[in-house]
Amino acid sequence: MISREAADQLLSVAEGSYLIRESQRQPGTYTLALRFGSQTRNFRLYYDGKHFVGEKRFESIHDLVTDGLITLYIETKAAEYIAKMTINPIYEHIGYTTLNREPAYKKHMPVLKETHDERDSSGQDGVSEKRVHTFRGPHWCEYCANFMWGLIAQGVKCADCGLNVHKQCSKMVPNDCKPDLKHVKKVYSCDLTTLVKAHTTKRPMVVDMCIREIEARGLNSEGLYRVSGFSDLIEDVKMAFDRDGEKADISVNMYEDINIITGALKLYFRDLPIPLITYDAYPKFIESAKIMDPDEQLETLHEALKLLPPAHCETLRYLMAHLKRVTLHEKENLMNAENLGIVFGPTLMRSPELDAMAALNDIRYQRLVVELLIKNEDILF
């Protein structure tokens, strides 16, 4: 418990130094004192399982300070530039929407949601859901083309089409962001229903093409789907699909290692803004895995499948039929339904729960769901 003046004196030795002090006026409350720009700034510090001074939550004070210093630096050095960022947007050129179209849901358009716990989880068409997102690695805003700075929660991501934008730019993007189908330019990170409508196919072409390639030359490969391919080459396949669509070359001449193709297929499912087994259907699938009676379990699984949007259900059916064929070569590839469940459980399902422990506990049930789908593919579909 020290005064502001004492904190200022302690921190004056170095830019970026910080300390936490208990308030003299309000004991039991805490202040983060941070040295930036040759002055000490004071912020009321809160904790609800994570540390925060504003809307972003952090696992550690160190991460909070790191992100804070980045933000303070950007806002101080580039305030004038930031104010002009939305003046010349690139948004209308990237093919996510037709800006001049009258929004179908304009009368009922909700306020843009930016909290972590509110999400459009169905995978159905409708008003878009943009939620705060932490991007791994450098990302640029797809509205203004400027860098998205910060350590976490650098911007918002549309749950429907995968659009990534600054929080301030998200206010400029129409809420009816259903992509103009003839202009969909991404394959990865694009909503599954949107992609199949855009290409008038039953399933995403990346799923069909990868599975065809795997079944043509990889069914006997030991550790199929379990063994990882070289990540840089998997990224190459992703870029090829995003760039060339169904003309992407994933043949043995380009990628001799079949694990690169299996890796690209798994990455496609991981990158979906709404998982293949949607957030809405997730609880029913998990419920089925907890049932002990086999007949009741299959009945519940069948009910869960009915909750999936048509494109999701058809893609899941096609994938499970393929994985069933993989298990028929178990003697050579050593991959049975249980092993494939371990690989594909977390790939096809993501818990709508934000509680880390609850999500962790679900992993065993996710594995079991996929295992059951593979083993009973002929009955369920």
Short mmCIF file of C-alpha atoms in Angstrom, two decimals:
data_model
loop_
_atom_site.label_atom_id
_atom_site.label_comp_id
_atom_site.label_asym_id
_atom_site.label_seq_id
_atom_site.Cartn_x
_atom_site.Cartn_y
_atom_site.Cartn_z
CA MET A 1 0.00 0.00 0.00
CA ILE A 2 1.88 3.01 -1.31
CA SER A 3 0.90 6.40 -2.69
CA ARG A 4 0.71 7.43 -6.35
CA GLU A 5 3.75 9.63 -5.78
CA ALA A 6 5.82 6.73 -4.35
CA ALA A 7 4.77 4.51 -7.27
CA ASP A 8 5.73 7.24 -9.74
CA GLN A 9 9.17 7.54 -8.16
CA LEU A 10 9.78 3.77 -8.24
CA LEU A 11 8.72 3.47 -11.90
CA SER A 12 10.56 6.52 -13.21
CA VAL A 13 13.70 4.43 -13.76
CA ALA A 14 12.46 2.71 -16.96
CA GLU A 15 9.81 2.90 -19.66
CA GLY A 16 7.48 -0.10 -19.59
CA SER A 17 8.07 -0.86 -15.91
CA TYR A 18 4.99 -1.50 -13.79
CA LEU A 19 3.79 -2.38 -10.31
CA ILE A 20 0.52 -3.20 -8.56
CA ARG A 21 -0.42 -1.30 -5.44
CA GLU A 22 -3.33 -1.54 -3.04
CA SER A 23 -5.45 1.59 -2.96
CA GLN A 24 -4.98 3.83 0.09
CA ARG A 25 -8.44 5.34 -0.37
CA GLN A 26 -10.22 2.02 -0.96
CA PRO A 27 -8.38 -0.87 0.74
CA GLY A 28 -9.01 -4.18 -1.00
CA THR A 29 -8.97 -2.60 -4.46
CA TYR A 30 -5.88 -2.60 -6.64
CA THR A 31 -4.27 -0.25 -9.13
CA LEU A 32 -1.90 -1.09 -11.97
CA ALA A 33 0.72 1.65 -12.29
CA LEU A 34 2.49 1.60 -15.67
CA ARG A 35 5.31 3.79 -16.97
CA PHE A 36 4.73 4.97 -20.53
CA GLY A 37 5.69 8.15 -22.38
CA SER A 38 7.76 9.47 -19.44
CA GLN A 39 4.72 9.47 -17.17
CA THR A 40 3.07 6.98 -14.83
CA ARG A 41 -0.45 5.91 -15.79
CA ASN A 42 -2.79 4.36 -13.25
CA PHE A 43 -5.53 1.84 -14.02
CA ARG A 44 -8.02 0.15 -11.68
CA LEU A 45 -7.20 -3.57 -11.84
CA TYR A 46 -9.92 -6.23 -11.73
CA TYR A 47 -9.92 -10.03 -11.51
CA ASP A 48 -12.72 -12.50 -12.30
CA GLY A 49 -10.57 -15.55 -12.99
CA LYS A 50 -8.62 -13.41 -15.46
CA HIS A 51 -7.01 -9.99 -15.07
CA PHE A 52 -8.43 -6.91 -16.79
CA VAL A 53 -8.53 -3.12 -16.79
CA GLY A 54 -10.83 -2.83 -19.81
CA GLU A 55 -12.80 -5.35 -21.85
CA LYS A 56 -9.87 -7.68 -22.68
CA ARG A 57 -9.16 -10.49 -20.20
CA PHE A 58 -5.65 -11.86 -19.60
CA GLU A 59 -4.21 -14.98 -17.95
CA SER A 60 -1.35 -12.97 -16.41
CA ILE A 61 -0.58 -9.37 -15.47
CA HIS A 62 2.52 -9.59 -17.67
CA ASP A 63 0.39 -10.32 -20.76
CA LEU A 64 -2.00 -7.50 -19.82
CA VAL A 65 0.89 -5.04 -19.58
CA THR A 66 2.46 -6.29 -22.83
CA ASP A 67 -0.80 -5.81 -24.71
CA GLY A 68 -1.35 -2.45 -22.98
CA LEU A 69 2.07 -1.14 -24.02
CA ILE A 70 1.44 -2.19 -27.64
CA THR A 71 -1.96 -0.46 -27.64
CA LEU A 72 -0.66 2.70 -25.94
CA TYR A 73 2.22 2.93 -28.40
CA ILE A 74 -0.01 2.47 -31.45
CA GLU A 75 -2.67 4.89 -30.20
CA THR A 76 -0.07 7.51 -29.24
CA LYS A 77 2.11 7.31 -32.34
CA ALA A 78 -0.58 6.63 -34.92
CA ALA A 79 -3.74 8.31 -33.57
CA GLU A 80 -4.20 10.47 -36.69
CA TYR A 81 -3.64 7.49 -38.98
CA ILE A 82 -6.07 5.28 -37.03
CA ALA A 83 -8.75 7.96 -37.33
CA LYS A 84 -8.44 7.79 -41.13
CA MET A 85 -8.26 3.99 -41.44
CA THR A 86 -11.89 3.51 -42.43
CA ILE A 87 -11.93 6.23 -45.09
CA ASN A 88 -10.66 4.08 -47.99
CA PRO A 89 -11.87 0.56 -47.27
CA ILE A 90 -10.93 -2.45 -49.39
CA TYR A 91 -14.00 -4.32 -48.13
CA GLU A 92 -16.12 -3.97 -51.26
CA HIS A 93 -13.36 -5.52 -53.38
CA ILE A 94 -12.81 -8.74 -51.44
CA GLY A 95 -16.06 -10.54 -52.23
CA TYR A 96 -17.70 -11.03 -48.85
CA THR A 97 -20.83 -9.08 -49.64
CA THR A 98 -22.63 -6.81 -52.07
CA LEU A 99 -22.63 -3.52 -50.19
CA ASN A 100 -25.43 -1.96 -52.21
CA ARG A 101 -27.90 -4.76 -51.55
CA GLU A 102 -30.76 -4.00 -49.16
CA PRO A 103 -30.10 -6.14 -46.08
CA ALA A 104 -32.73 -8.83 -45.75
CA TYR A 105 -32.83 -8.45 -41.97
CA LYS A 106 -32.49 -4.69 -41.76
CA LYS A 107 -35.59 -4.12 -39.62
CA HIS A 108 -34.42 -6.58 -36.99
CA MET A 109 -30.70 -5.93 -37.25
CA PRO A 110 -29.12 -6.49 -33.83
CA VAL A 111 -26.39 -4.46 -32.21
CA LEU A 112 -23.02 -5.92 -33.18
CA LYS A 113 -22.06 -8.43 -30.53
CA GLU A 114 -18.47 -8.41 -29.39
CA THR A 115 -18.46 -10.60 -26.31
CA HIS A 116 -16.88 -14.04 -26.21
CA ASP A 117 -19.99 -15.79 -24.92
CA GLU A 118 -22.54 -14.67 -27.50
CA ARG A 119 -22.38 -16.50 -30.80
CA ASP A 120 -24.58 -17.56 -33.68
CA SER A 121 -23.97 -21.27 -33.34
CA SER A 122 -26.37 -22.81 -35.77
CA GLY A 123 -24.56 -22.64 -39.08
CA GLN A 124 -27.85 -21.52 -40.65
CA ASP A 125 -28.28 -18.47 -42.85
CA GLY A 126 -29.16 -15.23 -41.06
CA VAL A 127 -27.76 -12.08 -39.54
CA SER A 128 -24.03 -12.45 -39.09
CA GLU A 129 -22.36 -12.86 -35.73
CA LYS A 130 -19.04 -11.07 -35.23
CA ARG A 131 -17.19 -11.98 -32.08
CA VAL A 132 -13.95 -10.90 -30.45
CA HIS A 133 -11.13 -13.12 -31.65
CA THR A 134 -7.49 -13.71 -30.79
CA PHE A 135 -5.45 -14.13 -33.96
CA ARG A 136 -2.30 -16.26 -33.94
CA GLY A 137 0.47 -14.60 -35.93
CA PRO A 138 0.23 -11.37 -37.94
CA HIS A 139 -3.22 -10.52 -39.38
CA TRP A 140 -4.49 -7.62 -41.43
CA CYS A 141 -7.97 -6.13 -41.32
CA GLU A 142 -10.15 -7.16 -44.28
CA TYR A 143 -12.05 -3.87 -44.14
CA CYS A 144 -9.23 -1.31 -44.14
CA ALA A 145 -6.19 -3.55 -44.96
CA ASN A 146 -4.25 -2.27 -41.93
CA PHE A 147 -2.36 -4.38 -39.39
CA MET A 148 -4.34 -5.80 -36.44
CA TRP A 149 -2.21 -5.01 -33.41
CA GLY A 150 -2.24 -6.37 -29.88
CA LEU A 151 -1.31 -9.52 -28.00
CA ILE A 152 -4.84 -10.95 -27.76
CA ALA A 153 -8.34 -10.01 -28.96
CA GLN A 154 -6.89 -7.91 -31.76
CA GLY A 155 -10.19 -7.71 -33.62
CA VAL A 156 -13.47 -9.44 -34.38
CA LYS A 157 -14.18 -12.42 -36.64
CA CYS A 158 -17.46 -13.13 -38.39
CA ALA A 159 -18.78 -16.54 -37.33
CA ASP A 160 -20.54 -16.97 -40.68
CA CYS A 161 -18.00 -16.09 -43.36
CA GLY A 162 -14.73 -15.74 -41.43
CA LEU A 163 -14.27 -12.01 -42.12
CA ASN A 164 -11.51 -10.56 -39.90
CA VAL A 165 -11.68 -6.85 -39.00
CA HIS A 166 -10.60 -4.30 -36.39
CA LYS A 167 -13.21 -3.69 -33.72
CA GLN A 168 -13.63 -0.09 -34.91
CA CYS A 169 -13.93 -1.25 -38.53
CA SER A 170 -16.59 -3.81 -37.60
CA LYS A 171 -19.01 -0.92 -37.04
CA MET A 172 -18.69 -0.07 -40.75
CA VAL A 173 -19.37 -3.62 -42.03
CA PRO A 174 -23.02 -4.46 -42.79
CA ASN A 175 -24.51 -6.96 -40.35
CA ASP A 176 -26.11 -8.77 -43.27
CA CYS A 177 -22.71 -10.03 -44.38
CA LYS A 178 -23.96 -13.14 -46.13
CA PRO A 179 -21.37 -13.44 -48.91
CA ASP A 180 -22.27 -12.64 -52.49
CA LEU A 181 -22.01 -16.25 -53.63
CA LYS A 182 -20.37 -15.66 -57.00
CA HIS A 183 -17.59 -13.71 -55.28
CA VAL A 184 -16.60 -16.10 -52.49
CA LYS A 185 -12.82 -16.16 -52.75
CA LYS A 186 -11.79 -18.23 -49.75
CA VAL A 187 -12.17 -21.97 -49.27
CA TYR A 188 -10.58 -22.31 -45.85
CA SER A 189 -12.18 -20.32 -43.01
CA CYS A 190 -15.34 -19.82 -45.08
CA ASP A 191 -18.70 -20.91 -43.70
CA LEU A 192 -19.42 -24.43 -44.99
CA THR A 193 -23.01 -23.75 -46.14
CA THR A 194 -21.89 -20.60 -47.93
CA LEU A 195 -19.11 -22.46 -49.73
CA VAL A 196 -21.29 -25.29 -51.06
CA LYS A 197 -23.94 -22.81 -52.23
CA ALA A 198 -21.31 -20.74 -53.98
CA HIS A 199 -20.01 -23.73 -55.89
CA THR A 200 -23.41 -25.50 -56.24
CA THR A 201 -22.00 -28.71 -54.75
CA LYS A 202 -23.25 -31.08 -52.05
CA ARG A 203 -20.01 -30.80 -50.10
CA PRO A 204 -16.97 -28.51 -50.01
CA MET A 205 -14.70 -29.40 -52.93
CA VAL A 206 -11.68 -29.54 -50.60
CA VAL A 207 -13.31 -32.46 -48.74
CA ASP A 208 -14.13 -34.38 -51.94
CA MET A 209 -10.73 -33.79 -53.53
CA CYS A 210 -8.66 -34.66 -50.46
CA ILE A 211 -10.66 -37.82 -49.74
CA ARG A 212 -10.38 -38.96 -53.39
CA GLU A 213 -6.61 -38.46 -53.28
CA ILE A 214 -6.25 -40.25 -49.93
CA GLU A 215 -8.33 -43.23 -51.06
CA ALA A 216 -6.44 -43.45 -54.35
CA ARG A 217 -2.99 -43.78 -52.79
CA GLY A 218 -3.02 -43.62 -49.01
CA LEU A 219 -5.34 -46.16 -47.38
CA ASN A 220 -2.47 -48.49 -46.51
CA SER A 221 -0.24 -45.72 -45.14
CA GLU A 222 0.74 -46.48 -41.55
CA GLY A 223 -0.69 -43.98 -39.06
CA LEU A 224 -3.00 -42.38 -41.65
CA TYR A 225 -4.42 -39.14 -40.16
CA ARG A 226 -2.40 -39.69 -36.96
CA VAL A 227 1.00 -38.92 -38.50
CA SER A 228 1.52 -35.22 -39.21
CA GLY A 229 2.72 -33.87 -42.54
CA PHE A 230 5.20 -31.01 -42.93
CA SER A 231 3.29 -27.92 -41.78
CA ASP A 232 4.72 -25.57 -44.45
CA LEU A 233 3.50 -27.90 -47.22
CA ILE A 234 0.08 -28.25 -45.57
CA GLU A 235 -0.11 -24.46 -45.64
CA ASP A 236 0.81 -24.62 -49.36
CA VAL A 237 -2.18 -26.90 -50.00
CA LYS A 238 -4.44 -24.50 -48.12
CA MET A 239 -3.21 -21.57 -50.21
CA ALA A 240 -3.65 -23.63 -53.41
CA PHE A 241 -7.32 -24.28 -52.57
CA ASP A 242 -7.89 -20.63 -51.61
CA ARG A 243 -6.25 -19.48 -54.85
CA ASP A 244 -7.31 -22.13 -57.38
CA GLY A 245 -10.37 -23.81 -55.85
CA GLU A 246 -11.23 -27.08 -57.58
CA LYS A 247 -8.27 -26.59 -59.96
CA ALA A 248 -5.80 -26.96 -57.08
CA ASP A 249 -3.20 -29.65 -57.83
CA ILE A 250 -2.83 -32.01 -54.86
CA SER A 251 -1.58 -34.97 -56.90
CA VAL A 252 1.38 -37.19 -56.00
CA ASN A 253 3.50 -35.13 -58.40
CA MET A 254 3.01 -32.07 -56.17
CA TYR A 255 2.77 -33.71 -52.74
CA GLU A 256 4.29 -37.15 -52.52
CA ASP A 257 3.66 -37.51 -48.77
CA ILE A 258 -0.02 -38.43 -48.23
CA ASN A 259 0.20 -37.00 -44.70
CA ILE A 260 0.28 -33.52 -46.25
CA ILE A 261 -3.14 -34.16 -47.81
CA THR A 262 -4.60 -35.62 -44.60
CA GLY A 263 -3.16 -32.62 -42.73
CA ALA A 264 -4.80 -30.21 -45.20
CA LEU A 265 -8.17 -31.94 -44.74
CA LYS A 266 -7.93 -31.77 -40.93
CA LEU A 267 -6.89 -28.11 -41.15
CA TYR A 268 -9.94 -27.35 -43.30
CA PHE A 269 -12.26 -28.68 -40.58
CA ARG A 270 -10.33 -26.90 -37.80
CA ASP A 271 -10.54 -23.59 -39.68
CA LEU A 272 -14.33 -23.66 -40.13
CA PRO A 273 -15.89 -20.61 -38.40
CA ILE A 274 -18.73 -22.92 -37.30
CA PRO A 275 -17.53 -26.50 -36.67
CA LEU A 276 -18.78 -29.40 -38.79
CA ILE A 277 -20.73 -30.54 -35.70
CA THR A 278 -22.26 -27.15 -34.95
CA TYR A 279 -22.44 -25.41 -31.57
CA ASP A 280 -26.24 -25.90 -31.53
CA ALA A 281 -25.99 -29.65 -32.09
CA TYR A 282 -22.95 -30.15 -29.84
CA PRO A 283 -24.79 -30.78 -26.50
CA LYS A 284 -26.97 -33.50 -28.07
CA PHE A 285 -23.93 -35.30 -29.54
CA ILE A 286 -22.13 -35.16 -26.17
CA GLU A 287 -25.30 -36.42 -24.45
CA SER A 288 -25.36 -39.44 -26.78
CA ALA A 289 -21.78 -40.36 -25.85
CA LYS A 290 -22.72 -40.51 -22.15
CA ILE A 291 -25.60 -42.98 -22.66
CA MET A 292 -24.80 -46.59 -21.75
CA ASP A 293 -27.67 -48.38 -23.51
CA PRO A 294 -26.58 -49.01 -27.16
CA ASP A 295 -30.07 -48.65 -28.72
CA GLU A 296 -30.84 -45.46 -26.82
CA GLN A 297 -27.39 -44.15 -27.69
CA LEU A 298 -27.96 -44.63 -31.44
CA GLU A 299 -31.42 -43.06 -31.20
CA THR A 300 -29.97 -39.96 -29.50
CA LEU A 301 -27.18 -39.77 -32.11
CA HIS A 302 -29.81 -39.92 -34.83
CA GLU A 303 -31.70 -37.04 -33.19
CA ALA A 304 -28.45 -35.08 -32.93
CA LEU A 305 -27.78 -35.51 -36.66
CA LYS A 306 -31.18 -33.94 -37.43
CA LEU A 307 -30.00 -30.73 -35.73
CA LEU A 308 -27.23 -30.22 -38.31
CA PRO A 309 -27.73 -27.95 -41.34
CA PRO A 310 -28.04 -30.01 -44.57
CA ALA A 311 -24.54 -29.19 -45.88
CA HIS A 312 -22.97 -30.08 -42.52
CA CYS A 313 -24.88 -33.36 -42.28
CA GLU A 314 -23.99 -34.40 -45.85
CA THR A 315 -20.30 -33.56 -45.34
CA LEU A 316 -20.26 -35.50 -42.06
CA ARG A 317 -21.92 -38.49 -43.78
CA TYR A 318 -19.32 -38.47 -46.58
CA LEU A 319 -16.42 -38.13 -44.12
CA MET A 320 -17.66 -40.95 -41.87
CA ALA A 321 -18.11 -43.29 -44.88
CA HIS A 322 -14.52 -42.51 -45.83
CA LEU A 323 -13.20 -43.10 -42.30
CA LYS A 324 -15.10 -46.41 -42.21
CA ARG A 325 -13.18 -47.42 -45.36
CA VAL A 326 -9.95 -46.36 -43.64
CA THR A 327 -10.70 -48.79 -40.78
CA LEU A 328 -11.11 -51.64 -43.29
CA HIS A 329 -7.35 -51.32 -43.93
CA GLU A 330 -6.48 -51.39 -40.22
CA LYS A 331 -3.95 -54.22 -40.64
CA GLU A 332 -1.84 -51.96 -42.87
CA ASN A 333 -2.55 -48.45 -41.55
CA LEU A 334 -3.05 -49.39 -37.85
CA MET A 335 -5.99 -46.99 -37.63
CA ASN A 336 -9.22 -48.29 -36.10
CA ALA A 337 -12.37 -46.31 -35.23
CA GLU A 338 -11.08 -45.54 -31.74
CA ASN A 339 -7.79 -44.10 -33.05
CA LEU A 340 -9.62 -42.02 -35.66
CA GLY A 341 -11.97 -40.76 -32.94
CA ILE A 342 -8.97 -39.48 -30.98
CA VAL A 343 -7.74 -37.60 -34.08
CA PHE A 344 -11.06 -36.25 -35.36
CA GLY A 345 -13.00 -35.61 -32.11
CA PRO A 346 -11.47 -32.19 -31.36
CA THR A 347 -11.19 -31.47 -35.12
CA LEU A 348 -14.91 -31.79 -35.87
CA MET A 349 -16.31 -30.60 -32.53
CA ARG A 350 -15.64 -27.48 -30.45
CA SER A 351 -17.32 -26.93 -27.12
CA PRO A 352 -19.60 -23.89 -26.96
CA GLU A 353 -18.60 -23.65 -23.30
CA LEU A 354 -15.93 -21.08 -22.51
CA ASP A 355 -14.97 -22.81 -19.27
CA ALA A 356 -11.61 -24.48 -19.97
CA MET A 357 -12.15 -27.38 -17.55
CA ALA A 358 -15.59 -28.19 -18.98
CA ALA A 359 -14.15 -28.16 -22.52
CA LEU A 360 -11.29 -30.40 -21.38
CA ASN A 361 -13.68 -32.89 -19.80
CA ASP A 362 -15.62 -33.09 -23.07
CA ILE A 363 -12.62 -34.34 -25.08
CA ARG A 364 -13.19 -37.99 -24.15
CA TYR A 365 -16.83 -37.71 -25.25
CA GLN A 366 -15.83 -35.99 -28.51
CA ARG A 367 -13.60 -38.97 -29.30
CA LEU A 368 -16.42 -41.38 -28.51
CA VAL A 369 -18.91 -39.48 -30.70
CA VAL A 370 -16.67 -39.81 -33.76
CA GLU A 371 -15.92 -43.45 -32.96
CA LEU A 372 -19.67 -44.19 -32.76
CA LEU A 373 -20.36 -42.31 -36.01
CA ILE A 374 -17.71 -44.34 -37.84
CA LYS A 375 -18.79 -47.71 -36.45
CA ASN A 376 -22.50 -47.06 -37.11
CA GLU A 377 -22.14 -45.02 -40.31
CA ASP A 378 -24.32 -47.41 -42.34
CA ILE A 379 -27.19 -47.26 -39.79
CA LEU A 380 -27.04 -43.56 -38.84
CA PHE A 381 -26.84 -42.15 -42.35
#
